[in-house]
PDB file of C-alpha atoms in Angstrom:
ATOM      1  CA  MET K   1     -15.777  11.167  -8.903  1.00  0.00           C
ATOM      2  CA  GLU K   2     -13.598  14.172  -7.048  1.00  0.00           C
ATOM      3  CA  ASP K   3     -11.223  13.293  -4.289  1.00  0.00           C
ATOM      4  CA  GLN K   4     -14.005  14.803  -1.409  1.00  0.00           C
ATOM      5  CA  GLN K   5     -16.177  12.775  -3.097  1.00  0.00           C
ATOM      6  CA  ILE K   6     -13.732   9.458  -2.331  1.00  0.00           C
ATOM      7  CA  GLN K   7     -13.170  10.038   1.067  1.00  0.00           C
ATOM      8  CA  HIS K   8     -16.416  10.512   1.580  1.00  0.00           C
ATOM      9  CA  LEU K   9     -17.138   7.001   0.723  1.00  0.00           C
ATOM     10  CA  ALA K  10     -13.974   5.925   2.211  1.00  0.00           C
ATOM     11  CA  ASP K  11     -15.128   7.168   5.513  1.00  0.00           C
ATOM     12  CA  ALA K  12     -18.232   5.992   5.017  1.00  0.00           C
ATOM     13  CA  ILE K  13     -17.392   2.662   4.200  1.00  0.00           C
ATOM     14  CA  TYR K  14     -15.033   2.545   7.379  1.00  0.00           C
ATOM     15  CA  VAL K  15     -17.440   3.793   9.482  1.00  0.00           C
ATOM     16  CA  GLU K  16     -19.741   0.392   8.563  1.00  0.00           C
ATOM     17  CA  LYS K  17     -17.027  -1.665   8.855  1.00  0.00           C
ATOM     18  CA  VAL K  18     -15.905   0.020  12.823  1.00  0.00           C
ATOM     19  CA  ARG K  19     -19.842  -0.880  13.011  1.00  0.00           C
ATOM     20  CA  ARG K  20     -20.804  -4.334  12.344  1.00  0.00           C
ATOM     21  CA  GLY K  21     -17.479  -5.490  14.052  1.00  0.00           C
ATOM     22  CA  ARG K  22     -18.574  -3.455  17.050  1.00  0.00           C
ATOM     23  CA  THR K  23     -21.430  -6.047  17.041  1.00  0.00           C
ATOM     24  CA  MET K  24     -20.046  -9.082  16.514  1.00  0.00           C
ATOM     25  CA  THR K  25     -19.252 -11.537  19.149  1.00  0.00           C
ATOM     26  CA  PRO K  26     -15.511 -12.528  19.591  1.00  0.00           C
ATOM     27  CA  GLY K  27     -15.997 -15.798  17.623  1.00  0.00           C
ATOM     28  CA  GLU K  28     -17.510 -14.005  14.781  1.00  0.00           C
ATOM     29  CA  ARG K  29     -14.346 -11.731  14.859  1.00  0.00           C
ATOM     30  CA  MET K  30     -12.108 -14.920  15.191  1.00  0.00           C
ATOM     31  CA  GLU K  31     -14.168 -16.218  12.251  1.00  0.00           C
ATOM     32  CA  ALA K  32     -14.041 -12.901  10.183  1.00  0.00           C
ATOM     33  CA  GLY K  33     -10.013 -12.852  10.788  1.00  0.00           C
ATOM     34  CA  ILE K  34      -9.391 -16.326   9.794  1.00  0.00           C
ATOM     35  CA  GLU K  35     -11.397 -15.891   6.710  1.00  0.00           C
ATOM     36  CA  LEU K  36      -9.521 -12.921   5.710  1.00  0.00           C
ATOM     37  CA  PHE K  37      -6.123 -14.581   6.617  1.00  0.00           C
ATOM     38  CA  GLU K  38      -7.297 -17.655   4.228  1.00  0.00           C
ATOM     39  CA  ALA K  39      -8.374 -14.943   1.159  1.00  0.00           C
ATOM     40  CA  SER K  40      -5.133 -13.244   1.953  1.00  0.00           C
ATOM     41  CA  LEU K  41      -3.053 -16.563   1.348  1.00  0.00           C
ATOM     42  CA  GLY K  42      -5.781 -17.354  -1.010  1.00  0.00           C
ATOM     43  CA  ILE K  43      -4.483 -13.579  -3.423  1.00  0.00           C
ATOM     44  CA  MET K  44      -0.416 -14.861  -2.355  1.00  0.00           C
ATOM     45  CA  ARG K  45      -0.955 -17.832  -3.838  1.00  0.00           C
ATOM     46  CA  ASP K  46      -2.496 -16.502  -6.904  1.00  0.00           C
ATOM     47  CA  GLY K  47       0.829 -14.323  -7.625  1.00  0.00           C
ATOM     48  CA  ILE K  48       3.045 -16.097  -7.132  1.00  0.00           C
ATOM     49  CA  ARG K  49       1.287 -18.423  -9.579  1.00  0.00           C
ATOM     50  CA  MET K  50       1.859 -15.239 -12.341  1.00  0.00           C
ATOM     51  CA  GLN K  51       5.346 -14.930 -11.042  1.00  0.00           C
ATOM     52  CA  HIS K  52       6.152 -18.291 -11.276  1.00  0.00           C
ATOM     53  CA  PRO K  53       3.872 -20.012 -13.689  1.00  0.00           C
ATOM     54  CA  GLU K  54       6.295 -23.428 -14.029  1.00  0.00           C
ATOM     55  CA  ALA K  55       5.461 -23.693  -9.885  1.00  0.00           C
ATOM     56  CA  ASP K  56       2.961 -26.921  -9.063  1.00  0.00           C
ATOM     57  CA  ASP K  57       0.671 -26.602  -6.550  1.00  0.00           C
ATOM     58  CA  LEU K  58       4.272 -27.786  -4.101  1.00  0.00           C
ATOM     59  CA  ALA K  59       6.205 -25.335  -5.290  1.00  0.00           C
ATOM     60  CA  VAL K  60       3.935 -22.436  -4.620  1.00  0.00           C
ATOM     61  CA  GLU K  61       3.059 -23.434  -1.064  1.00  0.00           C
ATOM     62  CA  GLU K  62       7.785 -23.518  -0.355  1.00  0.00           C
ATOM     63  CA  ILE K  63       7.501 -20.162  -2.217  1.00  0.00           C
ATOM     64  CA  LEU K  64       4.390 -19.585   0.251  1.00  0.00           C
ATOM     65  CA  LYS K  65       5.679 -20.710   3.728  1.00  0.00           C
ATOM     66  CA  GLN K  66       9.645 -18.333   2.366  1.00  0.00           C
ATOM     67  CA  ARG K  67       7.458 -15.072   2.224  1.00  0.00           C
ATOM     68  CA  LEU K  68       5.126 -15.499   4.936  1.00  0.00           C
ATOM     69  CA  ALA K  69       8.559 -16.374   7.046  1.00  0.00           C
ATOM     70  CA  ARG K  70      10.332 -13.424   5.503  1.00  0.00           C
ATOM     71  CA  LEU K  71       7.039 -10.779   7.074  1.00  0.00           C
ATOM     72  CA  ARG K  72       6.964 -12.863  10.633  1.00  0.00           C
ATOM     73  CA  LYS K  73      10.903 -11.959  10.781  1.00  0.00           C
ATOM     74  CA  ILE K  74      10.541  -7.959   9.598  1.00  0.00           C
ATOM     75  CA  GLN K  75       7.343  -7.732  11.735  1.00  0.00           C
ATOM     76  CA  GLU K  76       9.877  -8.741  14.511  1.00  0.00           C
ATOM     77  CA  HIS K  77      12.351  -7.425  13.534  1.00  0.00           C
ATOM     78  CA  GLY K  78      13.899  -4.987  17.178  1.00  0.00           C
ATOM     79  CA  LEU K  79      10.795  -6.862  18.891  1.00  0.00           C
ATOM     80  CA  TYR K  80      12.591  -8.886  20.987  1.00  0.00           C
ATOM     81  CA  ARG K  81      16.792  -7.771  22.900  1.00  0.00           C
ATOM     82  CA  LYS K  82      19.169  -8.950  24.578  1.00  0.00           C
ATOM     83  CA  GLY K  83      18.833  -8.345  28.259  1.00  0.00           C
ATOM     84  CA  PRO K  84      19.990  -9.498  31.431  1.00  0.00           C
ATOM     85  CA  LEU K  85      18.046 -12.857  31.295  1.00  0.00           C
ATOM     86  CA  LEU K  86      19.005 -13.502  27.127  1.00  0.00           C
ATOM     87  CA  ASP K  87      22.522 -12.570  27.504  1.00  0.00           C
ATOM     88  CA  GLU K  88      23.625 -15.924  29.236  1.00  0.00           C
TER      89      GLU K  88
END
């Protein structure tokens, strides 16, 4: 498949996703977001299990929590800055 064909297909998929998203109710969007997040967690757990085959379910969950905390720190970096109210 050529690059142009791939780009055309990717554009068509994106347009379809946008179209579906626009027809969803806020509740449906929230549910879809939760489903995507849960699927992401499953993929992350699978990756942790591959990296740490000796880890039991409890250890996998602990590693997952650590990774999510690290991602949150990265995302929030620079978001909160000292100002007149925070200096006290």
